[in-house]
Short mmCIF file of C-alpha atoms in Angstrom, two decimals:
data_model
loop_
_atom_site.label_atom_id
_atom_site.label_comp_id
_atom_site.label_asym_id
_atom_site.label_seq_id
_atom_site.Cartn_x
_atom_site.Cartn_y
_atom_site.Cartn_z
CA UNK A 1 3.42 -0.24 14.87
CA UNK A 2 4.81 2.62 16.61
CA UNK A 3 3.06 5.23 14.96
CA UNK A 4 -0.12 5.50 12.93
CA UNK A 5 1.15 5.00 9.37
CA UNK A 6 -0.01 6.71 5.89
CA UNK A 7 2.16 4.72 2.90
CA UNK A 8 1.35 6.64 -0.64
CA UNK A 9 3.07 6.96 -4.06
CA UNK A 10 2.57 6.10 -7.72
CA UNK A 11 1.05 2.60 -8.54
CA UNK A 12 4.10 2.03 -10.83
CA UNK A 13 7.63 3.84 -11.20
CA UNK A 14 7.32 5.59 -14.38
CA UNK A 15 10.05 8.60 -13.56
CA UNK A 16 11.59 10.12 -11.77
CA UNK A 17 9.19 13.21 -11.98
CA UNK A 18 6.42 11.89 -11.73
CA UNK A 19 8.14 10.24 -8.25
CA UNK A 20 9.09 13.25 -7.09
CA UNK A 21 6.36 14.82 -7.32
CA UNK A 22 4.29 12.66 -5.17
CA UNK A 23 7.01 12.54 -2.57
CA UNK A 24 7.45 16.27 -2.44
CA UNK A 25 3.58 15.84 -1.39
CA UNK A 26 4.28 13.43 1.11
CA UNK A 27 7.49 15.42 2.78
CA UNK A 28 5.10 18.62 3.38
CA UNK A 29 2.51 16.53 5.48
CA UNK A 30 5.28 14.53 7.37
CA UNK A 31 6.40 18.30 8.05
CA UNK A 32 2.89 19.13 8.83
CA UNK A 33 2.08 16.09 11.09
CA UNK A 34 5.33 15.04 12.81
CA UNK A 35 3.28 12.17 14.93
CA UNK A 36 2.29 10.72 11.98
CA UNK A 37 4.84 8.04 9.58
CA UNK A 38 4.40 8.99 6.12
CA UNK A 39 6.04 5.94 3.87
CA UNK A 40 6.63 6.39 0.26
CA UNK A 41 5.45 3.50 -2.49
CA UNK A 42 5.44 2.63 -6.00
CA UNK A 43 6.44 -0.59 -7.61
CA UNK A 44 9.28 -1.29 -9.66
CA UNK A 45 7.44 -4.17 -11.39
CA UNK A 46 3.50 -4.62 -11.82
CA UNK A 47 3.84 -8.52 -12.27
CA UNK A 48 0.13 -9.06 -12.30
CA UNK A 49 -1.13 -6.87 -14.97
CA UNK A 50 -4.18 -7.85 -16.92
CA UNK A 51 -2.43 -7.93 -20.18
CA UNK A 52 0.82 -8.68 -21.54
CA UNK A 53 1.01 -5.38 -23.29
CA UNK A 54 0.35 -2.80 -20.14
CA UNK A 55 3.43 -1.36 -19.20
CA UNK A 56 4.92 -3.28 -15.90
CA UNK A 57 7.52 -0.91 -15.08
CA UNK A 58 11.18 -0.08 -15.93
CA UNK A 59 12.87 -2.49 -13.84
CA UNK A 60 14.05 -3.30 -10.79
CA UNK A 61 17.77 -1.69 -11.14
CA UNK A 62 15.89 1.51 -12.31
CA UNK A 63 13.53 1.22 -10.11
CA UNK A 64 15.62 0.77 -6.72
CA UNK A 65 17.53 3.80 -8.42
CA UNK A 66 15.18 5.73 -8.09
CA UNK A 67 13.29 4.69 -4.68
CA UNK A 68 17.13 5.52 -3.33
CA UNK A 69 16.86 8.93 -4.39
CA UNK A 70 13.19 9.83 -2.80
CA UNK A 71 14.68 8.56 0.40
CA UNK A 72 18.29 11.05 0.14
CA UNK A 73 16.39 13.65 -1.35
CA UNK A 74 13.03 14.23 1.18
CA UNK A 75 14.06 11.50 3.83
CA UNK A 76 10.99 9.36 3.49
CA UNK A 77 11.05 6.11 4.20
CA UNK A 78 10.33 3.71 1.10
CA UNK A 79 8.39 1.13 0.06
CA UNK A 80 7.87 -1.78 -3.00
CA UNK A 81 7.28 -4.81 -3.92
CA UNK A 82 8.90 -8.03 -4.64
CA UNK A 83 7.80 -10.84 -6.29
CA UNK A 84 10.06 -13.52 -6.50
CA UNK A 85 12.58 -14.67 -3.57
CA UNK A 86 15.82 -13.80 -5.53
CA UNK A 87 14.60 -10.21 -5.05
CA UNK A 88 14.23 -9.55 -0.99
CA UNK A 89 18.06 -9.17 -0.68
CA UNK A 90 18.71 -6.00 -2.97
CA UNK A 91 15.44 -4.42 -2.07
CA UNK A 92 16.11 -4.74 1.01
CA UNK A 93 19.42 -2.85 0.69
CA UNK A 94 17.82 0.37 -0.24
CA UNK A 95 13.92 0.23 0.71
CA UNK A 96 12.44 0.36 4.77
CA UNK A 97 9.85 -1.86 4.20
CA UNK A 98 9.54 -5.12 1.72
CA UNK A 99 5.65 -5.35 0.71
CA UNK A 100 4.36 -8.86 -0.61
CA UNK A 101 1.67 -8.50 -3.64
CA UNK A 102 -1.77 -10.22 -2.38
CA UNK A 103 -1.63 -12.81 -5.23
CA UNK A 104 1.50 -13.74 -3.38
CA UNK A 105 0.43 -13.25 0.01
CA UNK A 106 0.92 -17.10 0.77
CA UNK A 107 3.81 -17.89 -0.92
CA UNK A 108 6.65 -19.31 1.52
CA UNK A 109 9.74 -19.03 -0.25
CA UNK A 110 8.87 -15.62 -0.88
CA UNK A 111 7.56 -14.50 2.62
CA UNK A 112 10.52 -16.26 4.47
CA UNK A 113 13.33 -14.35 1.75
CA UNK A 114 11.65 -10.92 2.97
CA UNK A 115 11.62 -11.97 6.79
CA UNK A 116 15.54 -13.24 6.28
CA UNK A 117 16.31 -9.75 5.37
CA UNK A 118 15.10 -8.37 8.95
CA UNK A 119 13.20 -5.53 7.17
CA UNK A 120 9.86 -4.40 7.75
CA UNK A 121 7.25 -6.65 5.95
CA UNK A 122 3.84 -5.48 4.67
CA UNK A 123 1.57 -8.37 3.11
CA UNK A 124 -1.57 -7.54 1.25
CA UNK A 125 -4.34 -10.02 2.12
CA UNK A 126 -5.08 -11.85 -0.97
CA UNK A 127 -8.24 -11.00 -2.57
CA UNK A 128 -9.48 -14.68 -1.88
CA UNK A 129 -8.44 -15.17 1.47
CA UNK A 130 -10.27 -14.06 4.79
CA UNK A 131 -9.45 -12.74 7.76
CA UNK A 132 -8.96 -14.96 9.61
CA UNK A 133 -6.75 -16.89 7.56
CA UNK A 134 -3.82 -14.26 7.59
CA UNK A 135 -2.72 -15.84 10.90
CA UNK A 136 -1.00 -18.35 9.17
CA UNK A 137 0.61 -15.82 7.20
CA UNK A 138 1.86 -14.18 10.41
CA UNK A 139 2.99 -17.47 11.57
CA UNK A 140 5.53 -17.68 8.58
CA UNK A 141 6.79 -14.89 9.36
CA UNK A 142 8.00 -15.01 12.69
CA UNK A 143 9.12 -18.30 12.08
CA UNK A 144 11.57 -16.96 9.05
CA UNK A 145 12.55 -13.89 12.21
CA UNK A 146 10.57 -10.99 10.94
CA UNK A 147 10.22 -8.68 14.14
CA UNK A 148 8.10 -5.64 12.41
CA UNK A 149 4.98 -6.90 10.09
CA UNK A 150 1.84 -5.53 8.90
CA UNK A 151 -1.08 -7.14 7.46
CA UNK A 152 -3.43 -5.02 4.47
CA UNK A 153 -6.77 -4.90 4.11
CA UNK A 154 -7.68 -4.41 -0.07
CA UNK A 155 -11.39 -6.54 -0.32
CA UNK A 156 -12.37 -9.62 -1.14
CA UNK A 157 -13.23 -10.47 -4.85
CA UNK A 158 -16.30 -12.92 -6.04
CA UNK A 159 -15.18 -12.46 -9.53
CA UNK A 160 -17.02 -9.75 -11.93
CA UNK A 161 -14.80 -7.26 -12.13
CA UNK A 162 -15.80 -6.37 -8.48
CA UNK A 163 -14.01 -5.92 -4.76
CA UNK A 164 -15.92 -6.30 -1.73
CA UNK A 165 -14.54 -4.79 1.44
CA UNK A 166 -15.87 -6.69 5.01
CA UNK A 167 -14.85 -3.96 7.47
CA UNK A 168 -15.28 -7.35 10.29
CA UNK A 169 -12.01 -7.97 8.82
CA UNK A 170 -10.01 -5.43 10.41
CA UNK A 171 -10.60 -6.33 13.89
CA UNK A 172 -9.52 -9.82 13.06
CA UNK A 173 -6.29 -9.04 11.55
CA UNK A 174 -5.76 -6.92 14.28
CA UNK A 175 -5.32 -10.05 16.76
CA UNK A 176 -2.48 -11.17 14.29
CA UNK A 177 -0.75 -8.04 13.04
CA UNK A 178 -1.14 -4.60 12.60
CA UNK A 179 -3.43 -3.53 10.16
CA UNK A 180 -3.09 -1.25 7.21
CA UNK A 181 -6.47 -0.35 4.87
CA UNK A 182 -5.66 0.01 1.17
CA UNK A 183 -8.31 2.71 0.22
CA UNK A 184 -7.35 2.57 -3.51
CA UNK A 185 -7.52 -0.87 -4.22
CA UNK A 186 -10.63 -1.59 -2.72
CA UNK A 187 -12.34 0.94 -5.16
CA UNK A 188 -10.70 -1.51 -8.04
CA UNK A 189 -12.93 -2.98 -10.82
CA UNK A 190 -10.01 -5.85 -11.54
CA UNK A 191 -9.79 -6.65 -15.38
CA UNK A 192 -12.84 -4.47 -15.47
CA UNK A 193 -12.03 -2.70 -18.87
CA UNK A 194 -10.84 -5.55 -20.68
CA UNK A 195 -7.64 -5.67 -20.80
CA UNK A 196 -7.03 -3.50 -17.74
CA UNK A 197 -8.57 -2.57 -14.24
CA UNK A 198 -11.44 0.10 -13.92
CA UNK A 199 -11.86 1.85 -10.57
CA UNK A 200 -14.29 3.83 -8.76
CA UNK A 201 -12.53 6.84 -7.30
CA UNK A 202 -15.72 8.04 -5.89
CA UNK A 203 -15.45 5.55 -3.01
CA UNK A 204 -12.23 6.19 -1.72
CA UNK A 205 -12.54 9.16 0.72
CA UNK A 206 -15.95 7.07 2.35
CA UNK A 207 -14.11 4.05 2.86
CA UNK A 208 -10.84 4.81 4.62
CA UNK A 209 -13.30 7.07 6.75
CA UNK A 210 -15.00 3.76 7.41
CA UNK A 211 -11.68 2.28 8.00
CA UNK A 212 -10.65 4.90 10.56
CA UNK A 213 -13.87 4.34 12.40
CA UNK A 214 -13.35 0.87 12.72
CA UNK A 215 -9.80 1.40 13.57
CA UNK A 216 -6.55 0.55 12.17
CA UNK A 217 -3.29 1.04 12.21
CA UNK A 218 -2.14 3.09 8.77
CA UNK A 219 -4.11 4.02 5.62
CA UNK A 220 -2.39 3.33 1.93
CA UNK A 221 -3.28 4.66 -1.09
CA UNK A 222 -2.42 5.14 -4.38
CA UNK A 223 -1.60 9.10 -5.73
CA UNK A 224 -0.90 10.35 -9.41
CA UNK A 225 0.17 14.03 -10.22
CA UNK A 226 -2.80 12.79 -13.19
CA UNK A 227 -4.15 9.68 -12.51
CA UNK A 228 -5.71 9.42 -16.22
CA UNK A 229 -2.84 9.83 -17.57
CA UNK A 230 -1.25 7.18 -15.52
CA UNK A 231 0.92 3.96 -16.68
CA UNK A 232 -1.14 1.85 -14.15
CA UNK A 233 -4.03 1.75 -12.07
CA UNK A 234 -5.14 4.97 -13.15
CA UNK A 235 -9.12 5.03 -12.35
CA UNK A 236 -8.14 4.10 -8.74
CA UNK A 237 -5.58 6.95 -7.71
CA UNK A 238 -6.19 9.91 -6.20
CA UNK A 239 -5.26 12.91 -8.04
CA UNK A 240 -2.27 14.19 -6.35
CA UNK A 241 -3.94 17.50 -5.64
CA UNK A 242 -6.73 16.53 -3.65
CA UNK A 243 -4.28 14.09 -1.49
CA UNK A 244 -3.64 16.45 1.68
CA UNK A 245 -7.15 17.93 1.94
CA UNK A 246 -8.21 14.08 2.08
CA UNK A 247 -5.50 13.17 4.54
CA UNK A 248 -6.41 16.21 6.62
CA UNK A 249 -10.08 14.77 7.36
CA UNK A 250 -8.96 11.70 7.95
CA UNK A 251 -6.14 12.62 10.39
CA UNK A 252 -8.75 14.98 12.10
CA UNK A 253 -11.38 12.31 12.27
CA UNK A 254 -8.84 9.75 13.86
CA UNK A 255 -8.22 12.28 16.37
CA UNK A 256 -11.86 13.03 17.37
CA UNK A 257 -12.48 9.53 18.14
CA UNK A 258 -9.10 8.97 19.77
CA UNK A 259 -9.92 12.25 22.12
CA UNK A 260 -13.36 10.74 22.48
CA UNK A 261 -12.67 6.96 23.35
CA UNK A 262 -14.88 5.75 20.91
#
């Protein structure tokens, strides 16, 4: 990765305003720290939701629509999902990077479309999965061609409504692939309202600063203009407005131990 890497958006595409917003955020830090890649996200499709009746998304045509305008309009590079094979080609016509979902995470077909498109690739570890494991991962892709790659970090789940986040982890990934820690997801309580996901907000901030200590290679998280009021993951994004004072510290405390050597 040739420079440290913050990815951020809106869980789910649910406008363009709401979009636009967020990336508006996101093009003032870029401004503000030129050294560091600032990547936008949101999904187009939320394939795994808890219930059949939580909104997914509006589509992938929509959603592509709009994921082309927040990179003309503030010149951020883009980011979503995909989640079935047929769907790596015309993402990859209009986004920078192709994530895979960590449900997905070992899925062939689907990791080899997204290398075939020579885009960047960014798999989520799968919440059952360890560390270690994700070498295999890696393996598929380079042998599908992918040249750029990064591995995420978003716990480990034991069932009850619970992640767990084993910061030994990042070091091993970090033989394979760059790493990437997903702050927001590893505060998610999955299925832990019933018939969506709680999250525990609270935890955020102290666990990418754990990250950063550790060391990796980007940070992701998810960011709502009002994260109650959000379509999806809701209890696990950060309220837009509190966003740069939280990347701030986190920027400054990379730096202190990179100026240290620690």
């Amino acid at each position: 990765m040739d420079r440290f890497t913050v990815i951020a958006g809106p869980c789910v595409i649910e406008n363009e305003e709401v979009c636009f917003k967020v990336a508006e955020t996101l093009s003032e830090l870029q401004k503000r720290y030129p050294d560091i890649r600032f990547v936008f996200k949101s999904s187009f499709d939320k394939a795994n939701r808890s219930s059949h009746e939580s909104f997914r998304g509006r589509g992938m045509d929509y959603g592509l629509k709009v994921l082309e305008e927040v990179k003309s309009e503030f010149g951020l590079p883009v980011l979503t999902d995909i989640h079935e094979s047929y769907q790596a080609e015309p993402v990859s016509e209009v986004v920078d990077i192709i994530q895979i979902p960590a449900f997905l995470c070992r899925q062939t077909d689907l990791l080899l479309s997204a290398a075939k498109t020579g885009r960047e690739i960014n798999v989520k570890k799968g919440q059952f999965l360890s560390p270690w494991d994700t070498k295999n991962i890696v393996e598929k892709l380079k042998f599908g061609g992918a040249k750029k790659f990064y591995l995420t970090e978003r716990g480990v789940t034991f069932g009850y409504n619970n992640l767990v986040v084993d910061f030994r982890s990042l070091p091993v990934m970090r033989q394979f692939a760059p790493v990437i820690y997903d702050a927001t997801h590893s505060v998610q309580l999955p299925g832990g309202k019933g018939k969506s996901s709680g999250g525990q907000r609270e935890f955020i901030y102290p666990l990418a600063k754990a990250a950063v200590s550790v060391g990796v290679d980007g940070l992701f998280f998810e960011t709502h203009p009002d994260p109650d009021k959000a379509l999806s993951d809701g209890p696990n994004q950060i309220p837009l407005s509190e966003f740069p004072e939280v990347i701030e510290k986190l920027i400054s405390l990379r730096e202190f131990l990179l100026e240290k050597d620690i």
